[in-house]
mmCIF file of C-alpha atoms in Angstrom:
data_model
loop_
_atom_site.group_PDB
_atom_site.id
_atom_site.type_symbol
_atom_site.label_atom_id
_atom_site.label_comp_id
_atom_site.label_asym_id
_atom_site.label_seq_id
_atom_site.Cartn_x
_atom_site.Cartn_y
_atom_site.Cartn_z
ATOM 1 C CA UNK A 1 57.278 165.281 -59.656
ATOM 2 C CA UNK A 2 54.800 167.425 -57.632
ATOM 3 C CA UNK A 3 57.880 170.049 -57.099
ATOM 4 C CA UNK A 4 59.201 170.179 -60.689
ATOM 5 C CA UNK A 5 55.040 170.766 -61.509
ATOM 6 C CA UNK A 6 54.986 173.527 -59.126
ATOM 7 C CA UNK A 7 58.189 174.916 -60.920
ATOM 8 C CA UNK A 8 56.698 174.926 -64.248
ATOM 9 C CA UNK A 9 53.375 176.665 -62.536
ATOM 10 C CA UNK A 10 55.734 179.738 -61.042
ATOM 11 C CA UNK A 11 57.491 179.676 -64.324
ATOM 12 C CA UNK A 12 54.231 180.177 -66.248
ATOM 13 C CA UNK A 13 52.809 182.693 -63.916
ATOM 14 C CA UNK A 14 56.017 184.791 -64.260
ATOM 15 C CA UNK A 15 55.612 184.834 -67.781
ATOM 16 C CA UNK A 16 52.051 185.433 -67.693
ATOM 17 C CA UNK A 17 52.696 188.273 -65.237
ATOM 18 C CA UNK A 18 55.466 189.908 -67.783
ATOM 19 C CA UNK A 19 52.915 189.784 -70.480
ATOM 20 C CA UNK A 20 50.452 191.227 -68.405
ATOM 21 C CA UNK A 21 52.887 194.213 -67.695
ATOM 22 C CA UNK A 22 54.217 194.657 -70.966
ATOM 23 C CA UNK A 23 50.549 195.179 -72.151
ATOM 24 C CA UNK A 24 49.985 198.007 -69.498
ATOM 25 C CA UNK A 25 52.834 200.056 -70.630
ATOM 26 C CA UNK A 26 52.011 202.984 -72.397
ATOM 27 C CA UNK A 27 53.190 206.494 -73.508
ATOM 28 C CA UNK A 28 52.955 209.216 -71.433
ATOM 29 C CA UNK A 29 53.939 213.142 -72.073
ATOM 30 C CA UNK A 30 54.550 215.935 -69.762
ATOM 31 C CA UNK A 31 55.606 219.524 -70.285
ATOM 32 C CA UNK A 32 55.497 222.538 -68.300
ATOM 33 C CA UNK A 33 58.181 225.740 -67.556
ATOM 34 C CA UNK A 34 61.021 225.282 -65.289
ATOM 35 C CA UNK A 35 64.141 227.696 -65.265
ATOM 36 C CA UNK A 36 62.119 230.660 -67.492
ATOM 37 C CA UNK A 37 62.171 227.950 -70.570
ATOM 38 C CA UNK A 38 59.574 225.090 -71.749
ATOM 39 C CA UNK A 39 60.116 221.175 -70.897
ATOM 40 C CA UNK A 40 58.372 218.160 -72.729
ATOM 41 C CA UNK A 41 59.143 214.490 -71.357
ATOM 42 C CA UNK A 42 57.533 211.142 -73.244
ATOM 43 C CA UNK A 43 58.646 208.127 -71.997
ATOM 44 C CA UNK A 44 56.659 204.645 -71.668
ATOM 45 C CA UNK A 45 56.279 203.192 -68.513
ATOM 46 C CA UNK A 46 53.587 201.540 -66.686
ATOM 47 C CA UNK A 47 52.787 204.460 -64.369
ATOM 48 C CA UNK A 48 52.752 208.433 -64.750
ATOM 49 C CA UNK A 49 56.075 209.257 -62.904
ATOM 50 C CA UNK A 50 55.504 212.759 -63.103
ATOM 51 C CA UNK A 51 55.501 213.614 -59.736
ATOM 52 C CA UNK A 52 59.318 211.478 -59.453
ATOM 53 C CA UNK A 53 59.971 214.012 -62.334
ATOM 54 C CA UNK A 54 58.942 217.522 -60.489
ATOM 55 C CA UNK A 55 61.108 216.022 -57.209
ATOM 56 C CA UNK A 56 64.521 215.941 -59.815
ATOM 57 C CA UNK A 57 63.421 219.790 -61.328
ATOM 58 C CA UNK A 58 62.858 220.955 -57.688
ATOM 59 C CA UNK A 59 66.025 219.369 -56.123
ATOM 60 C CA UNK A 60 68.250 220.823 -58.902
ATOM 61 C CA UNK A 61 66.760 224.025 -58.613
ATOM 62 C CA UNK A 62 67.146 224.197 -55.149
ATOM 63 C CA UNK A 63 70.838 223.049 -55.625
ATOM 64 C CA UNK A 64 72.482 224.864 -58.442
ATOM 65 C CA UNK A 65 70.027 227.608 -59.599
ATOM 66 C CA UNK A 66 71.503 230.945 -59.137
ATOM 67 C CA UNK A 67 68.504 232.706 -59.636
ATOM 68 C CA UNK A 68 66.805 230.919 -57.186
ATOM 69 C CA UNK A 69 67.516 233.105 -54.370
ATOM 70 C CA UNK A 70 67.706 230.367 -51.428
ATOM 71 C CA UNK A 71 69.630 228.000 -53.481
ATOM 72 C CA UNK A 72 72.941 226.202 -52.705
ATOM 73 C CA UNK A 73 74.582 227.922 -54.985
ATOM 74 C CA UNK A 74 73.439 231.507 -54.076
ATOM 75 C CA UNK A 75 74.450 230.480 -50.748
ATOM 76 C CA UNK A 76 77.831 229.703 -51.756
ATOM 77 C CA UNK A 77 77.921 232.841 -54.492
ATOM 78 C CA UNK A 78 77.089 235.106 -51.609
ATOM 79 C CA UNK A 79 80.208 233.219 -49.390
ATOM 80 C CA UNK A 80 77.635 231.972 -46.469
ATOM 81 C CA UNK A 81 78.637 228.010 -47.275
ATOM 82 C CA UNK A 82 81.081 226.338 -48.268
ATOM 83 C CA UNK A 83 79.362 222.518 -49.077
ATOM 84 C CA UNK A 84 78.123 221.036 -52.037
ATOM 85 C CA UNK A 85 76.056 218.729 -52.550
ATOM 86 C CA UNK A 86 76.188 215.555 -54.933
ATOM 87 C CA UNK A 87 74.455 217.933 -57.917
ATOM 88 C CA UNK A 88 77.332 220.362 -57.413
ATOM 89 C CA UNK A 89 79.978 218.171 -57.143
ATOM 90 C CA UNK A 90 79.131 216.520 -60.458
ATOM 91 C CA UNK A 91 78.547 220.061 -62.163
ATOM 92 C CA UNK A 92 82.236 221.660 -61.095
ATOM 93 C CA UNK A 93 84.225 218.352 -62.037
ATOM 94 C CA UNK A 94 82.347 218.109 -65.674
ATOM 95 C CA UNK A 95 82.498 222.116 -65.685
ATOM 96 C CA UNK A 96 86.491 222.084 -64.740
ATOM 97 C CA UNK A 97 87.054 218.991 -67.637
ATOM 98 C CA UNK A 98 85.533 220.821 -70.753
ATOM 99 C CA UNK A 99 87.290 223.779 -69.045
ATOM 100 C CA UNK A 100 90.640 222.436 -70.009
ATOM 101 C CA UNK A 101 89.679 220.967 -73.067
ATOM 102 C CA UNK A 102 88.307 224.125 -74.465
ATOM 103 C CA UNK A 103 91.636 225.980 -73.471
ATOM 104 C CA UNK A 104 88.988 228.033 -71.061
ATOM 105 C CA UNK A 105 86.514 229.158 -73.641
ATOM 106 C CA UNK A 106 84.151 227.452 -71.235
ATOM 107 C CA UNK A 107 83.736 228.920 -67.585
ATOM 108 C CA UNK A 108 80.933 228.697 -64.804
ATOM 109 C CA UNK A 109 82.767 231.492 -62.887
ATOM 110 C CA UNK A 110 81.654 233.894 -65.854
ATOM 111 C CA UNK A 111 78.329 234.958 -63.955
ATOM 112 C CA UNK A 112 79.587 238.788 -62.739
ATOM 113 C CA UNK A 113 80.484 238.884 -66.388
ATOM 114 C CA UNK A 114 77.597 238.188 -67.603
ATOM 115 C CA UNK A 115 75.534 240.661 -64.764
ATOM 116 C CA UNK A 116 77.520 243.397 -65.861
ATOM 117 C CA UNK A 117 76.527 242.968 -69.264
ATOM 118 C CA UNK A 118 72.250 243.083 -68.196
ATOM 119 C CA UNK A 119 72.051 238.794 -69.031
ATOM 120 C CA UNK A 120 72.003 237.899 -65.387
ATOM 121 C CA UNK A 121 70.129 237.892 -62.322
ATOM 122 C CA UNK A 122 71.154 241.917 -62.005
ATOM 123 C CA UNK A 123 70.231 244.213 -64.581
ATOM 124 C CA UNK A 124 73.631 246.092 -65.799
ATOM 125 C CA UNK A 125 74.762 247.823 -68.728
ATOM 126 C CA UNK A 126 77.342 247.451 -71.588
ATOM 127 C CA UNK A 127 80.448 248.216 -69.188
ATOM 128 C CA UNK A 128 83.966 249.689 -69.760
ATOM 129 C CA UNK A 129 87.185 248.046 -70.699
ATOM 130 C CA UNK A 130 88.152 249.075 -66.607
ATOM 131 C CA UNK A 131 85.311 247.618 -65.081
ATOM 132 C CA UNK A 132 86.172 244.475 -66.930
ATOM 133 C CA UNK A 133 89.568 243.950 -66.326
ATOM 134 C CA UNK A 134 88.266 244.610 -62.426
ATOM 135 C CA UNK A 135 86.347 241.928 -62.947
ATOM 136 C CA UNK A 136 88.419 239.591 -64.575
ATOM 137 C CA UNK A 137 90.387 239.529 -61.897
ATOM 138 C CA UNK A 138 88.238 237.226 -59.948
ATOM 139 C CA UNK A 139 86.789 234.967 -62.555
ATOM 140 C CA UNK A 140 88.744 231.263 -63.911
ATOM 141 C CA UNK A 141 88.105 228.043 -63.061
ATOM 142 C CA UNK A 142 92.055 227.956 -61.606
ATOM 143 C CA UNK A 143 90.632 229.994 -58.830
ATOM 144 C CA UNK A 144 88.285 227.644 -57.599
ATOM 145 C CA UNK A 145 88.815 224.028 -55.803
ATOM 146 C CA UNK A 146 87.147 220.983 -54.768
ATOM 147 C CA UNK A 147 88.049 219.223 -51.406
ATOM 148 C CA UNK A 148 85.611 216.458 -51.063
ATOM 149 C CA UNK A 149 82.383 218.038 -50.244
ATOM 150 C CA UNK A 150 84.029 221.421 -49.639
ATOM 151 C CA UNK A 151 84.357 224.318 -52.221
ATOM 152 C CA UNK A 152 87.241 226.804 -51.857
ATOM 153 C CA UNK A 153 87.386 229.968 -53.711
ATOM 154 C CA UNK A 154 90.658 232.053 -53.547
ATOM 155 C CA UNK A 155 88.615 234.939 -54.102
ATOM 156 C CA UNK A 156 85.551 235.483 -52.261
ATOM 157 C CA UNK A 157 83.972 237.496 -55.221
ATOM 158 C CA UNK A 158 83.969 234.761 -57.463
ATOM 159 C CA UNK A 159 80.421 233.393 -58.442
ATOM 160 C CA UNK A 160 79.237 230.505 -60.013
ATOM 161 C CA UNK A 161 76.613 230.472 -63.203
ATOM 162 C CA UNK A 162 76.019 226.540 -64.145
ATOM 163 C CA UNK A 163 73.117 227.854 -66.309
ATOM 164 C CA UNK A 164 74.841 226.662 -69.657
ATOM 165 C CA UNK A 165 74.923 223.437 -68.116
ATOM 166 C CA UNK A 166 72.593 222.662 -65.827
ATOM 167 C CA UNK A 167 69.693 222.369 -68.247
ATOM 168 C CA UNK A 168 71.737 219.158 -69.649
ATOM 169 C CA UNK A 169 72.670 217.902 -66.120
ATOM 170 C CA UNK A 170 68.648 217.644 -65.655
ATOM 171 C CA UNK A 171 67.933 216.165 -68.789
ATOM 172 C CA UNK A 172 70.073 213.567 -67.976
ATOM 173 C CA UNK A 173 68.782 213.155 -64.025
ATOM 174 C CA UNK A 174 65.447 212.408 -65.234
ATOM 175 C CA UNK A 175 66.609 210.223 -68.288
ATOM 176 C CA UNK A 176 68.524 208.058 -65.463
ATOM 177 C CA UNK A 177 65.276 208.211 -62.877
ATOM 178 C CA UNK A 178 62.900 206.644 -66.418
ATOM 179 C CA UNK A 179 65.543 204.116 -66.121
ATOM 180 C CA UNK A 180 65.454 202.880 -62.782
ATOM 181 C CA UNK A 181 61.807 202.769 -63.411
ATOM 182 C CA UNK A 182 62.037 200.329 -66.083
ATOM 183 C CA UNK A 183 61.716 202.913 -68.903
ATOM 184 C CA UNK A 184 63.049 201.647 -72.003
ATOM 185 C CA UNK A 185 61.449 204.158 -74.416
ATOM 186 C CA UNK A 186 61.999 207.606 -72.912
ATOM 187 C CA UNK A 187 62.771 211.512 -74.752
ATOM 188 C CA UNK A 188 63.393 214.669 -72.762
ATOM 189 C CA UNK A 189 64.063 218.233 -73.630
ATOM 190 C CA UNK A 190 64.588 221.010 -71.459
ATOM 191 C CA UNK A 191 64.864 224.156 -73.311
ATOM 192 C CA UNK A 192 65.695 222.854 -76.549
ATOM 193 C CA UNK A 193 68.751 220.615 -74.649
ATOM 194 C CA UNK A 194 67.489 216.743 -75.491
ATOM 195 C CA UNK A 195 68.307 213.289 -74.429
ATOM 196 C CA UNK A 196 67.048 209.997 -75.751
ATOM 197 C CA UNK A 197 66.978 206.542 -75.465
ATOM 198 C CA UNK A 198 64.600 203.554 -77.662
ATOM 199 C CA UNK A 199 61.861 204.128 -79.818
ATOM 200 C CA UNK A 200 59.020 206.361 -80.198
ATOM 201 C CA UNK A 201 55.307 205.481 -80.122
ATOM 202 C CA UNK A 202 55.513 204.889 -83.479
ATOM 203 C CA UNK A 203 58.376 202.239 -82.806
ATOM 204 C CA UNK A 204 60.448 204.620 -84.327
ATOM 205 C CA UNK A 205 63.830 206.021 -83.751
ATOM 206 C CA UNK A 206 63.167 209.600 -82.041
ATOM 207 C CA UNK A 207 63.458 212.557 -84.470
ATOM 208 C CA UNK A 208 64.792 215.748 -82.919
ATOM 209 C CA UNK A 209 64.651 219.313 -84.973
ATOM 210 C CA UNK A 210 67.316 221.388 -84.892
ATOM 211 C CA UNK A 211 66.644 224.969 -84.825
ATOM 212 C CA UNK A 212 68.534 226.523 -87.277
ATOM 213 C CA UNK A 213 69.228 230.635 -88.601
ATOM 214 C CA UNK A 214 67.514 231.277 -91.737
ATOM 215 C CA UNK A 215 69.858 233.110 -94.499
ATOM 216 C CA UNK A 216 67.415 236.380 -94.953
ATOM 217 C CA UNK A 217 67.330 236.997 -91.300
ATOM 218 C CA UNK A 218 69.955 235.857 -88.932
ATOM 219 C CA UNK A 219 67.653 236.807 -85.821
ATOM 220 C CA UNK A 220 65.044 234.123 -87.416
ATOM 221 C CA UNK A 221 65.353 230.280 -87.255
ATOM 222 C CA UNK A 222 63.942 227.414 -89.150
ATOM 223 C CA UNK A 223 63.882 223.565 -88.045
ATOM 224 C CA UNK A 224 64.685 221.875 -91.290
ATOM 225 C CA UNK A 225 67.711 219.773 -89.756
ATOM 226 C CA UNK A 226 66.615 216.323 -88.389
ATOM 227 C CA UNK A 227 68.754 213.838 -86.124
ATOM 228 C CA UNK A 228 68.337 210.685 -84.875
ATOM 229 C CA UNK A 229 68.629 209.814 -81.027
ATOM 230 C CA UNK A 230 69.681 206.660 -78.823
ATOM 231 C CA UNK A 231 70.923 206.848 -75.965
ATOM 232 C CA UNK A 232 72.558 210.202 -76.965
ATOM 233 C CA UNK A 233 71.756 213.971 -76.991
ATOM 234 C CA UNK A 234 72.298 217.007 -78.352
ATOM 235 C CA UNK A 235 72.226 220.449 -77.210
ATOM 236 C CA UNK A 236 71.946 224.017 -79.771
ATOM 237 C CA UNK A 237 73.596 227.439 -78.531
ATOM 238 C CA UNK A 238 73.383 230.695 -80.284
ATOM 239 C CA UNK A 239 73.040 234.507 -80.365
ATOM 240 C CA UNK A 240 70.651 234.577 -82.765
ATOM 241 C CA UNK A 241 68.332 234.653 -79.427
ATOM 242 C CA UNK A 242 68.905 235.976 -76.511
ATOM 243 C CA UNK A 243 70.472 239.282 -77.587
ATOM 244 C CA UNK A 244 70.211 242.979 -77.312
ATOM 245 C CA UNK A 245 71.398 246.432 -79.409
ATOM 246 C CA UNK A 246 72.825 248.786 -77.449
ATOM 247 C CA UNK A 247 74.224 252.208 -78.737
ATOM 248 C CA UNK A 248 74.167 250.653 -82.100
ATOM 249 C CA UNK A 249 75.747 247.524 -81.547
ATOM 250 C CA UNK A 250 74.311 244.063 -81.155
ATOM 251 C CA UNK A 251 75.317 242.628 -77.638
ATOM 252 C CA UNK A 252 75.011 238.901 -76.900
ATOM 253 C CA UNK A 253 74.572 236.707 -74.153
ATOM 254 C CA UNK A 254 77.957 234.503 -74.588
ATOM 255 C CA UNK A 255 80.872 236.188 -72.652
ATOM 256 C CA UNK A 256 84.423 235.552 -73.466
ATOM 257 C CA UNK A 257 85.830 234.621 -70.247
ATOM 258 C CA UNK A 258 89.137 235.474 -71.463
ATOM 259 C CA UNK A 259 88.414 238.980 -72.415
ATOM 260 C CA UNK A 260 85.101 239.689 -70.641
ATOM 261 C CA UNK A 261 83.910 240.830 -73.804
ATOM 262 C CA UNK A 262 80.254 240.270 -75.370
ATOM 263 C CA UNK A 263 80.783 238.161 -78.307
ATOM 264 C CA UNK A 264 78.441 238.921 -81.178
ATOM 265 C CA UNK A 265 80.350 237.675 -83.668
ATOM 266 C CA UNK A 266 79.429 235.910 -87.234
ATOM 267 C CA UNK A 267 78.848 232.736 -85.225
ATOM 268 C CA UNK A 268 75.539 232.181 -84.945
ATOM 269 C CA UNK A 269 74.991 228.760 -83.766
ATOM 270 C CA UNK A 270 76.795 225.624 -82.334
ATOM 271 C CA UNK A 271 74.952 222.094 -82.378
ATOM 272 C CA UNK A 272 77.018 219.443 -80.680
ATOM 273 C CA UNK A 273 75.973 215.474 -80.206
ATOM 274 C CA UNK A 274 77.311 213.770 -77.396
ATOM 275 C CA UNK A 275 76.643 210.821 -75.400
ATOM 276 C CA UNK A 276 75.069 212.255 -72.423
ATOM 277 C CA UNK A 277 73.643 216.093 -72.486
ATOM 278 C CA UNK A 278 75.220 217.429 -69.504
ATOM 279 C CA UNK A 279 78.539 217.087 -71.983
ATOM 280 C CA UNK A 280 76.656 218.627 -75.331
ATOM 281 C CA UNK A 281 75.659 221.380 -73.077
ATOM 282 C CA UNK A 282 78.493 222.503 -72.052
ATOM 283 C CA UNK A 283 80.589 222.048 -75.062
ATOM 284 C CA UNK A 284 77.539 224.116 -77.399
ATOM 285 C CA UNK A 285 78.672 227.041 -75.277
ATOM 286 C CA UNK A 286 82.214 226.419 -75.324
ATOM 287 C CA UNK A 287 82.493 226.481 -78.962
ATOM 288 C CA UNK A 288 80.193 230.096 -79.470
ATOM 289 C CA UNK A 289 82.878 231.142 -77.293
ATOM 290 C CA UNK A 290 85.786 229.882 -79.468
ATOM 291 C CA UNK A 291 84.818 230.813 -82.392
ATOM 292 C CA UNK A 292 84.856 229.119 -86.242
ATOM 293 C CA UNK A 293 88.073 228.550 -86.629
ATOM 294 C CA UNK A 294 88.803 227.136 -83.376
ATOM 295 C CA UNK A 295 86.715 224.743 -83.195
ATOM 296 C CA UNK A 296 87.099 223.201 -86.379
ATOM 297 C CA UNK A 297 90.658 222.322 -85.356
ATOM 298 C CA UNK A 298 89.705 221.557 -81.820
ATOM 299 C CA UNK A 299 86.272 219.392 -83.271
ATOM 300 C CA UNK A 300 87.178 218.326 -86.839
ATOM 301 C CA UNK A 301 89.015 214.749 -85.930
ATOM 302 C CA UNK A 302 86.648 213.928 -82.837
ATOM 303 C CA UNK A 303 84.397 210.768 -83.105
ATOM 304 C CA UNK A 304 82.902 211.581 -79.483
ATOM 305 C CA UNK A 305 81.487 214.378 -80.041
ATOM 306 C CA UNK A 306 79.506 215.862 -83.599
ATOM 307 C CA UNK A 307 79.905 219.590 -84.246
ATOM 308 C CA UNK A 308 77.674 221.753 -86.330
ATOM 309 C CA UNK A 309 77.986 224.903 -87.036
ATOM 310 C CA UNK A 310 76.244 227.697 -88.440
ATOM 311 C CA UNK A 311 77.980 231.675 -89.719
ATOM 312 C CA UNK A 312 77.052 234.495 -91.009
ATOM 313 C CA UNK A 313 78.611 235.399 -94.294
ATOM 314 C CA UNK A 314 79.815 239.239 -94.108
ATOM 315 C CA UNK A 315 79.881 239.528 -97.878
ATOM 316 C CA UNK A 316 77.609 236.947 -99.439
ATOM 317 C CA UNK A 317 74.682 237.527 -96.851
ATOM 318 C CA UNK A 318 73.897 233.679 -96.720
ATOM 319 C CA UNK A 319 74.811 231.103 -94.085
ATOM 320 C CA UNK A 320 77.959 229.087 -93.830
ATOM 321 C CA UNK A 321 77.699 225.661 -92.578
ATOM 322 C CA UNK A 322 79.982 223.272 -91.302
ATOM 323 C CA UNK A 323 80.248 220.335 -89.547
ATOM 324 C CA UNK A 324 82.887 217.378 -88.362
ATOM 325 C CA UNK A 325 82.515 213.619 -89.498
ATOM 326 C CA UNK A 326 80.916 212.432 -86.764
ATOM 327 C CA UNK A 327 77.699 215.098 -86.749
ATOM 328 C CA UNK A 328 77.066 214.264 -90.114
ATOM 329 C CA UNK A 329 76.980 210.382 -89.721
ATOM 330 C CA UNK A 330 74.498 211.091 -86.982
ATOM 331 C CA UNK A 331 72.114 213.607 -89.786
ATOM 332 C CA UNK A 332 72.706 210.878 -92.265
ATOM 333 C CA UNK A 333 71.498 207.590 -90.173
ATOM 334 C CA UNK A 334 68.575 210.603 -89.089
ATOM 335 C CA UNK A 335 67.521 211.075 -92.724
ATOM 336 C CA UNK A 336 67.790 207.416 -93.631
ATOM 337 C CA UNK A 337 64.766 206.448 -90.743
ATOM 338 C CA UNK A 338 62.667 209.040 -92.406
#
């Protein structure tokens, strides 16, 4: 009798002590700048884990930033390593998948490319069909290999740029580290890449905007699109940004790995939902690369992934918008939480 009594006791402390815990939870918010762009984190938890959250920005940039100068991966751009680590690892085999999938359109090993058209770490100009096909010659994902921990380049000039995405990768680090620490309730966005699981303070389902082009200026954007996250994410690329004119022409920061080109097309932007952000990264710049047409037959029977998006119409002037099933039953359960 006295044991089943003392049985009950633990059982009503444990209880009490859940209570207890639950009741000290509460919402916290970071932001701050890491990789030249803006972060904000709010997750609720029963401690600030905002230091746990620096350790994941600062390992990752000391792993697979290339502008970090003493990184892993400038050590193995510059040919003085050959090891990865775990970050690495993860970001070639997910780099090397959509790689196939997107018939090349996306490629890590685009990052002389993209410093000989002034968008890297170097500052170079628009260059000549020569100096491209020189350079072509050492970039594909075919030319490099994984052997365990061990990274083997056939050419010793090719680089590696995980910029497009890495962002996602550490949206997703940190949205696994919330977990482990009994986070429940949890956004984060690294430079407008976001991942999200629960509810917001409001008990809520989160409400991300998407930045879209406005039709009177192309260079503009609006956020008048709204989705709905759990335990998904969703990343936005476009040239409507990070661009430049040069001798009369606009030049943007998505390279055509196939032709080395600058593509400043009538693409503007590409939003794509997927169920982790390391994936929507990756595939938002694939599909600038592609190109309208190519993605909607490569995107418009998928149910993993949602597709948005957004042209410029040469002869009306206004915006042409499209999207596969599966983005718009994401906006549509979005609107209906409003």
């Amino acid at each position: 009798m006295k044991r089943y009594i003392a049985i009950l006791a633990a059982l009503a402390i444990a209880v009490i002590m859940m209570f207890v815990a639950r009741d000290r939870k509460r919402y916290f918010s970071h932001e701050g700048v890491v990789w030249t762009t803006d972060y904000h984190i709010t997750y609720e938890a029963d401690h600030d884990l905002s230091d746990s959250v620096q350790l994941i920005l600062s390992n990752l940039d000391m792993s697979v930033s290339p502008y970090n100068r003493v990184s892993l991966i400038s050590a193995i751009n510059e040919g003085k390593t050959q090891r990865t680590d775990a970050y690495l690892q993860r970001l070639i085999n997910a780099s090397r998948q959509v790689w196939r999938q997107s018939g090349g359109a996306f490629d890590p090993t685009v990052m002389p490319l993209v410093n000989a058209w002034g968008f890297g770490y170097k500052n170079g100009t628009a260059p000549n069909r020569s100096q491209l096909d020189s350079i072509l010659a050492f970039v594909g994902m075919d030319k490099v290999s994984l052997h365990g921990d061990t990274i083997v380049k056939q050419d010793q000039r090719v680089m590696l740029d995980f910029s497009s995405i890495a962002k996602g990768m550490a949206c997703d680090e940190i949205g696994r580290m919330l977990v482990r620490n009994g986070a429940v309730n949890w956004l984060v966005e690294i430079g407008g890449e976001v991942m999200a699981s629960g509810k917001n303070s409001r008990g809520t389902a989160w409400q991300v905007s998407v930045d879209m082009p406005t039709a009177d200026d192309a260079t503009a954007h609006s956020s008048d699109l709204t989705i709905a996250l759990d335990s998904n994410a969703v990343a936005t690329s476009g040239n409507y940004r990070k661009w430049r004119m040069q001798d009369g022409n606009k030049l943007s920061h998505i390279i055509d790995p196939h032709t080395g080109d600058s593509r400043a097309g009538t693409l503007l932007s590409v939003t794509v939902i997927a169920s982790d952000c390391m994936t929507a990264d990756a595939w938002a710049t694939a599909c600038m690369v592609m190109g309208e047409k190519a993605v909607q037959g490569l995107m418009g029977n998928r149910r993993d992934l949602g597709v948005m998006t957004i042209s410029a119409d040469t002869i009306g002037g206004s915006l042409i918008v499209w999207s596969n099933a599966a983005f718009a039953d994401r906006v549509s359960a979005g609107a209906s939480q409003h």
